[in-house]
CSV table of C-alpha atoms and ligand atoms in Angstrom, one decimal:
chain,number,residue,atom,x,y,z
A,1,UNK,CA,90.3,-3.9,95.4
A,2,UNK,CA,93.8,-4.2,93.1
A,3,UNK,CA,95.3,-7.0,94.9
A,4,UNK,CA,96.5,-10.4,93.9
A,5,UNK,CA,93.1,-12.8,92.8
A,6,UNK,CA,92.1,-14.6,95.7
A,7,UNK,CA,92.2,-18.2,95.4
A,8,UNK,CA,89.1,-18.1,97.6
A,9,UNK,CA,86.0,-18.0,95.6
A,10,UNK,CA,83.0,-17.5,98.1
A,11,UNK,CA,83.2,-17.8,102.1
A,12,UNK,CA,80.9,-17.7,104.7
A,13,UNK,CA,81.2,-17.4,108.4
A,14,UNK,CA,77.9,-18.1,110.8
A,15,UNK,CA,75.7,-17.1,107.8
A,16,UNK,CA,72.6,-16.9,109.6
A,17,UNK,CA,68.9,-16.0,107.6
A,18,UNK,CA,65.8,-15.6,109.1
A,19,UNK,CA,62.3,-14.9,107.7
A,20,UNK,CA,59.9,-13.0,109.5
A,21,UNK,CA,56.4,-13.7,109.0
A,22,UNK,CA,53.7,-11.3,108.8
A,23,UNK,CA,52.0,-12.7,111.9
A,24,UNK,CA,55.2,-12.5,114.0
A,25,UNK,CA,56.4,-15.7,113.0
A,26,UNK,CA,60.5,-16.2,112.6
A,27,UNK,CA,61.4,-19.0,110.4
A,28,UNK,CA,65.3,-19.7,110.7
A,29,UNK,CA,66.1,-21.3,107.3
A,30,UNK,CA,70.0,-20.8,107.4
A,31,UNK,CA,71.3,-21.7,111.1
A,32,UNK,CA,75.2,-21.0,110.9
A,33,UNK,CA,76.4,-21.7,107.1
A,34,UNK,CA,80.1,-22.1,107.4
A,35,UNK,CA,81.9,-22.6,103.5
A,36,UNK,CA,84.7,-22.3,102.0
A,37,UNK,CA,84.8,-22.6,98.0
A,38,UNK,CA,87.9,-22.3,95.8
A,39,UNK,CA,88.4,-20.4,92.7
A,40,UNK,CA,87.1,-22.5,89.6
A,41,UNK,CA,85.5,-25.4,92.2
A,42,UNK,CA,82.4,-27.4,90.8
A,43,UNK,CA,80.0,-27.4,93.7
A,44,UNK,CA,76.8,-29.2,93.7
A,45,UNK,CA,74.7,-28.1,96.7
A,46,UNK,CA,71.3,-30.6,97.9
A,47,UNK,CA,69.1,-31.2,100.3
A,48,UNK,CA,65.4,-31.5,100.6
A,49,UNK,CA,62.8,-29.3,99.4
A,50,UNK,CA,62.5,-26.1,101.3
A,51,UNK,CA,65.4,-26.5,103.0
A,52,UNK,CA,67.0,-23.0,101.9
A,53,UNK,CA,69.3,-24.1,98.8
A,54,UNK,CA,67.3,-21.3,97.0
A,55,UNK,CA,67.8,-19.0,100.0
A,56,UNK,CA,71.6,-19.9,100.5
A,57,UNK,CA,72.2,-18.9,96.3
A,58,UNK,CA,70.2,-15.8,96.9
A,59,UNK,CA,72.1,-14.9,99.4
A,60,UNK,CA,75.1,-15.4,97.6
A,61,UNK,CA,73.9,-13.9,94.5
A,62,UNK,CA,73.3,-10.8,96.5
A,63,UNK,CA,69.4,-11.2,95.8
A,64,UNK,CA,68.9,-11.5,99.4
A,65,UNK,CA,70.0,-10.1,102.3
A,66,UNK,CA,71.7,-12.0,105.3
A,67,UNK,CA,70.6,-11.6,109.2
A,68,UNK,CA,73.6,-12.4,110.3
A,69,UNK,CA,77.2,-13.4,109.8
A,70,UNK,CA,80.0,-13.1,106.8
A,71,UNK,CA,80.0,-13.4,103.7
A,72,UNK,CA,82.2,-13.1,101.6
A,73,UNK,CA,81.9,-13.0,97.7
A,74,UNK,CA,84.9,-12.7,95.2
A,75,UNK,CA,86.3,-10.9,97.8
A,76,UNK,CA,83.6,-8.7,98.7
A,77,UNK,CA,81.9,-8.5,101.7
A,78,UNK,CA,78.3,-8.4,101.5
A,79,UNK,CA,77.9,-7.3,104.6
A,80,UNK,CA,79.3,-3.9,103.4
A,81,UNK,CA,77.8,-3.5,99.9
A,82,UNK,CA,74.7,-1.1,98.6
A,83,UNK,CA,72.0,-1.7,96.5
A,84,UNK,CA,74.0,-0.2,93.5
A,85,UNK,CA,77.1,-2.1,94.3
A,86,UNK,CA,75.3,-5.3,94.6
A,87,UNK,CA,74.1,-4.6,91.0
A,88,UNK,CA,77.6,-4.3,90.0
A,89,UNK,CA,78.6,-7.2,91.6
A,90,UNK,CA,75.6,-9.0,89.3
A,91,UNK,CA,76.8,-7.1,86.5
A,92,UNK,CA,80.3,-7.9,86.6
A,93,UNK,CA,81.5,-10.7,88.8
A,94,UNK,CA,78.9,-13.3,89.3
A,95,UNK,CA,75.4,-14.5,87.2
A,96,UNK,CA,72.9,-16.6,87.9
A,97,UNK,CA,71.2,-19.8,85.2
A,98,UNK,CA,67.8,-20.6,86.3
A,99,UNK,CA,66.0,-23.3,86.2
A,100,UNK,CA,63.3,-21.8,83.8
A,101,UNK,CA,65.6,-20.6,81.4
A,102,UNK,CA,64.6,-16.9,82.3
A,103,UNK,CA,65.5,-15.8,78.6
A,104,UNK,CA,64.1,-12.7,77.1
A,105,UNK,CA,60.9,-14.1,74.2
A,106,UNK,CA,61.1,-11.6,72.2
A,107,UNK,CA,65.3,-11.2,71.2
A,108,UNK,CA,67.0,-13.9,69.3
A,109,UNK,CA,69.5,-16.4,70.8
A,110,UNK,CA,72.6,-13.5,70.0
A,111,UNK,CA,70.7,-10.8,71.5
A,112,UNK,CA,69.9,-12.3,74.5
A,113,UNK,CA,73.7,-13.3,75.2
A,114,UNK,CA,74.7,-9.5,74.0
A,115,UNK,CA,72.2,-7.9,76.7
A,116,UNK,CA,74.6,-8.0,79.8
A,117,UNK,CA,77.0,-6.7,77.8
A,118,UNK,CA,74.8,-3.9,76.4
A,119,UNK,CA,74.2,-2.9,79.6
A,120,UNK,CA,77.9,-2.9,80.5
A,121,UNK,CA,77.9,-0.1,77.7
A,122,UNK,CA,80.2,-3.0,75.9
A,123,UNK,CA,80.9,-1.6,72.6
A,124,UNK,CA,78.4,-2.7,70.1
A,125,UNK,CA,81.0,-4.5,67.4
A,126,UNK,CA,82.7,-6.4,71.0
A,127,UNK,CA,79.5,-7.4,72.3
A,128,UNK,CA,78.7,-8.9,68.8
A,129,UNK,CA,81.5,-10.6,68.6
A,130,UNK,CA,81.9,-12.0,72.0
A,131,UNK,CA,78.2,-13.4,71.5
A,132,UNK,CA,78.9,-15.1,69.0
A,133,UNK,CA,81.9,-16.7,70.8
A,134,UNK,CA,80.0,-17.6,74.0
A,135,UNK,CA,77.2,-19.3,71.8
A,136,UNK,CA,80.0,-21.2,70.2
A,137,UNK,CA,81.6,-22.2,73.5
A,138,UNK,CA,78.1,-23.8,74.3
A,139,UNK,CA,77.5,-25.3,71.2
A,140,UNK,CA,74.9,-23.4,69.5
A,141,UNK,CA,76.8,-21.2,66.7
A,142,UNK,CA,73.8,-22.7,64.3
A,143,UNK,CA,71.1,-21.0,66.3
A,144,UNK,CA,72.5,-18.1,67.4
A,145,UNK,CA,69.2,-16.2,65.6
A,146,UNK,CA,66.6,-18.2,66.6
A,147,UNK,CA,63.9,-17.2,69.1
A,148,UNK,CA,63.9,-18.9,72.7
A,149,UNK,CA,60.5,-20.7,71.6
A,150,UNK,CA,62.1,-21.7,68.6
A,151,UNK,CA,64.6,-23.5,70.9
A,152,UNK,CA,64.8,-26.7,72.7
A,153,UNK,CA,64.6,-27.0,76.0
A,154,UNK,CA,68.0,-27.9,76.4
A,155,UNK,CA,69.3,-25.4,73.5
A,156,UNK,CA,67.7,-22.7,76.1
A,157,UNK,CA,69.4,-23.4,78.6
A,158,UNK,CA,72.8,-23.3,76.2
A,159,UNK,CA,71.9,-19.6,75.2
A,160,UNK,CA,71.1,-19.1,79.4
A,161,UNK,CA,74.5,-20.3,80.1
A,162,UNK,CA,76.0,-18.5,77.0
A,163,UNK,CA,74.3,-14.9,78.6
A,164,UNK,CA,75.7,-15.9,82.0
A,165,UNK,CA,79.5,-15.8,80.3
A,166,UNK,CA,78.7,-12.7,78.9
A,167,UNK,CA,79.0,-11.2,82.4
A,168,UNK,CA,82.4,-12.2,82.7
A,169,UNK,CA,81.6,-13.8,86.2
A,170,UNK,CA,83.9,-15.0,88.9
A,171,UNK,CA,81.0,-17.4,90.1
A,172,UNK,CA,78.1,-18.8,87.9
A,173,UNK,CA,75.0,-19.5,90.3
A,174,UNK,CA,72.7,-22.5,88.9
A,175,UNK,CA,69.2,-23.0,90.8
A,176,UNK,CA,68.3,-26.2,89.4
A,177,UNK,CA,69.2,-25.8,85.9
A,178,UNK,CA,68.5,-29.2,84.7
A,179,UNK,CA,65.4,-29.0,86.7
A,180,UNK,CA,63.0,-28.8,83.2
A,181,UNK,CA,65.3,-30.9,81.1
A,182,UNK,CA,65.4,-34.7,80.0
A,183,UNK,CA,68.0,-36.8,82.1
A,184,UNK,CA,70.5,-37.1,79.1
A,185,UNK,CA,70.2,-33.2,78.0
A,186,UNK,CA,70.5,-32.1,81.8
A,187,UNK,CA,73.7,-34.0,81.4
A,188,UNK,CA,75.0,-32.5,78.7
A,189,UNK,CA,74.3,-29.3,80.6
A,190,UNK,CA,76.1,-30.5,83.9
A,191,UNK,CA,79.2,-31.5,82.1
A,192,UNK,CA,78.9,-28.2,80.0
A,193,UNK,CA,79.5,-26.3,83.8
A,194,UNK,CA,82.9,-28.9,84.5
A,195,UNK,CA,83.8,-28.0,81.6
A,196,UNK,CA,83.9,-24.3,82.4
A,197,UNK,CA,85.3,-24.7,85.8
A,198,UNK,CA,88.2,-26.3,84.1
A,199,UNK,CA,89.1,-24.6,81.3
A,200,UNK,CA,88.0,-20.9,82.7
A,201,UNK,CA,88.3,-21.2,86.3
A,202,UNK,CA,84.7,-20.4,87.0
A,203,UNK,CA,83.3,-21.1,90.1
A,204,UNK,CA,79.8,-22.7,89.4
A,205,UNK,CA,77.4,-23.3,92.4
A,206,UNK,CA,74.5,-25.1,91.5
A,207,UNK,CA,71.7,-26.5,94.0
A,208,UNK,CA,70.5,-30.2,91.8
A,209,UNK,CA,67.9,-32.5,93.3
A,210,UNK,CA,70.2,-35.2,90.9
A,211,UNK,CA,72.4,-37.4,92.4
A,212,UNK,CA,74.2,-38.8,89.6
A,213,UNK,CA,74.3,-35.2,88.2
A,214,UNK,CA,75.8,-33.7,91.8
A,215,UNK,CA,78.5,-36.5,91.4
A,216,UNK,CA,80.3,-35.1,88.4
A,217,UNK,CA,81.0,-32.1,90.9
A,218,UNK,CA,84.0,-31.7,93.2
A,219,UNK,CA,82.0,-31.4,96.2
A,220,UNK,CA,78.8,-32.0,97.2
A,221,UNK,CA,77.4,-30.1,100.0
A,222,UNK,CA,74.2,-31.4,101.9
A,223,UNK,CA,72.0,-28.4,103.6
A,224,UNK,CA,70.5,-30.3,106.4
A,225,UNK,CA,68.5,-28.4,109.5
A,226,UNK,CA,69.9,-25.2,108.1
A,227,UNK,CA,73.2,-26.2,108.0
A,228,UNK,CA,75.7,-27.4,105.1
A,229,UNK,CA,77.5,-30.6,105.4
A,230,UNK,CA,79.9,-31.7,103.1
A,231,UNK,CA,79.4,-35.2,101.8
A,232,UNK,CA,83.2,-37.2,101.3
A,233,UNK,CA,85.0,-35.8,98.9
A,234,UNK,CA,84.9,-37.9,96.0
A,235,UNK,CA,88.7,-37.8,95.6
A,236,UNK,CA,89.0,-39.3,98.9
A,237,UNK,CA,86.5,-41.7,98.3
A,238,UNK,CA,88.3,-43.2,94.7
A,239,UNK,CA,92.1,-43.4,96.3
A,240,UNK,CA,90.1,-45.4,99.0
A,241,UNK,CA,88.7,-47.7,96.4
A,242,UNK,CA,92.0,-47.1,94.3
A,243,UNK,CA,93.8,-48.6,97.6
A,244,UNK,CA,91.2,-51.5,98.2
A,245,UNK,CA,91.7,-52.5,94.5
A,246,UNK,CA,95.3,-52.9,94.7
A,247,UNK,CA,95.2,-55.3,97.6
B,301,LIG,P1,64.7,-24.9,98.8
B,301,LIG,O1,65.2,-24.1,97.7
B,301,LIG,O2,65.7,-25.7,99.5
B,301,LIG,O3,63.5,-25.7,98.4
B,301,LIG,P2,64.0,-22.3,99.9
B,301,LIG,O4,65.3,-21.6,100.1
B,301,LIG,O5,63.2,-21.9,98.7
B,301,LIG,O6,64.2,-23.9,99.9
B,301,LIG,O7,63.1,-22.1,101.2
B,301,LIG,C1,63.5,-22.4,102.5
B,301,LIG,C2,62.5,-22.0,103.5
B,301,LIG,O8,62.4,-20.6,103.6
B,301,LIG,C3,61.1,-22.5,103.2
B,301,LIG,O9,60.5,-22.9,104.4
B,301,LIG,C4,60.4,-21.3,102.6
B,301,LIG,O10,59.0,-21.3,102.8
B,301,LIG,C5,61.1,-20.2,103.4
B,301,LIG,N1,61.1,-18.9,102.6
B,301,LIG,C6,61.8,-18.7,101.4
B,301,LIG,N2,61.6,-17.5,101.0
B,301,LIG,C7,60.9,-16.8,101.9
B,301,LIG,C8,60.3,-15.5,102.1
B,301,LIG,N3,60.6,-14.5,101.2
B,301,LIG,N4,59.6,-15.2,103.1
B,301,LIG,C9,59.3,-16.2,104.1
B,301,LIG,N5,59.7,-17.5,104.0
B,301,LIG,C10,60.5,-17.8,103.0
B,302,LIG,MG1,64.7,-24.0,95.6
């Protein structure tokens, strides 16, 4: 696994999932998922309730396990992979931001972040210190020792996103993460991921029932009947307008 970076992020061939039922019953929630997702891309993923956005990032996150098909995942396929190596894989190249925040009550805003790390057997004085620098990136230096309760909602979600960094990750995974925030706070949030795509090259994936929160993304994909579909590309769509204007 020494070779060049990929400038492929995440691809999937045929991904197929099924749930079997305890009654016999199959439920075929992913029907063929082809995608194809650059390195440091902003992709916003919707689609109705229940229609498998959840499954698809499980999948992807290696929480779940396919039926059928490729995947591929920073270059690994997960197809291939163990238990053990999947935990790797959620160690060390990808993290997921939920939409409840999912931060530990009882450790402070800097221990939360320095977790991951901890159990990377990151040296304590490095994981300190990159803590702190990840809570800076998101803005919350000031509350670095406060208590998730002692948080906002959206401040939460700032430490959530500041413990997904600490993973180093390829690919952030974000299941509705403005999903329990006000409207101008989610936005702050959904620019906050941009701005990591741009500057760090992180791939973030994240499933929003938002539309004017999906359109600050690169892409928006559409999982319809088990399948993704890619709405226009919102480049394509402004040189059209650019074109129109200039008329
Ligand atoms: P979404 O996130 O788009 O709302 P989900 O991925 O959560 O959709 O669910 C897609 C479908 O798969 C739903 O019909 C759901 O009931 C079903 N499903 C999800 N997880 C399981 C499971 N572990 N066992 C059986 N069915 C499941
Ligand atoms: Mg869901």
């Amino acid at each position: 696994m020494s070779k060049k970076a990929s400038s492929v992020s995440i691809n999937t061939k045929e991904l197929i999932k099924d749930f079997n039922l305890p009654g016999g019953e199959v439920v075929n929630v992913l029907t063929g998922v082809d995608m194809k997702i650059k390195r440091g891309e902003f992709i916003a993923i919707m689609g109705p309730s229940g229609s498998g956005k959840s499954t698809l990032l499980n999948i992807l996150s290696t929480l779940e396990s396919i039926t059928s098909g490729e995947v591929l995942v920073a270059g690994i396929n997960l197809s291939e992979t163990s238990y053990k190596e999947n935990l790797e894989i959620r160690r060390t190249k990808t993290s997921v931001v939920f939409q409840n925040f999912a931060l530990i009550p009882y450790l402070t805003a800097k221990e939360n972040v320095k977790l991951p790390m901890k159990l990377r057997k990151v040296p304590e004085l490095e994981a300190e210190q990159k803590a702190i620098e990840y809570l800076e990136s998101v803005g919350l230096y000031v509350r670095m020792d406060h208590l998730p309760e002692e948080l906002s909602g959206g401040e939460q979600q700032r430490v959530a996103i500041a413990r997904a960094l600490a993973h180093n990750p390829a690919i952030i995974f974000a299941d509705e993460p403005t999903g329990n925030l006000d409207t101008h706070i989610g936005k702050e949030i959904i620019l906050l991921f941009k701005q990591l795509t741009q500057e760090k090259k992180i791939t973030v994936i994240m499933v929003t029932h938002d539309s004017e929160n999906a359109k600050e993304a690169d892409k928006i994909l559409i999982l319809q009947k088990g399948n993704l579909i890619q709405e226009q590309s919102k480049k394509v769509a402004k040189k059209t307008h650019k074109k129109e204007g200039n008329k």
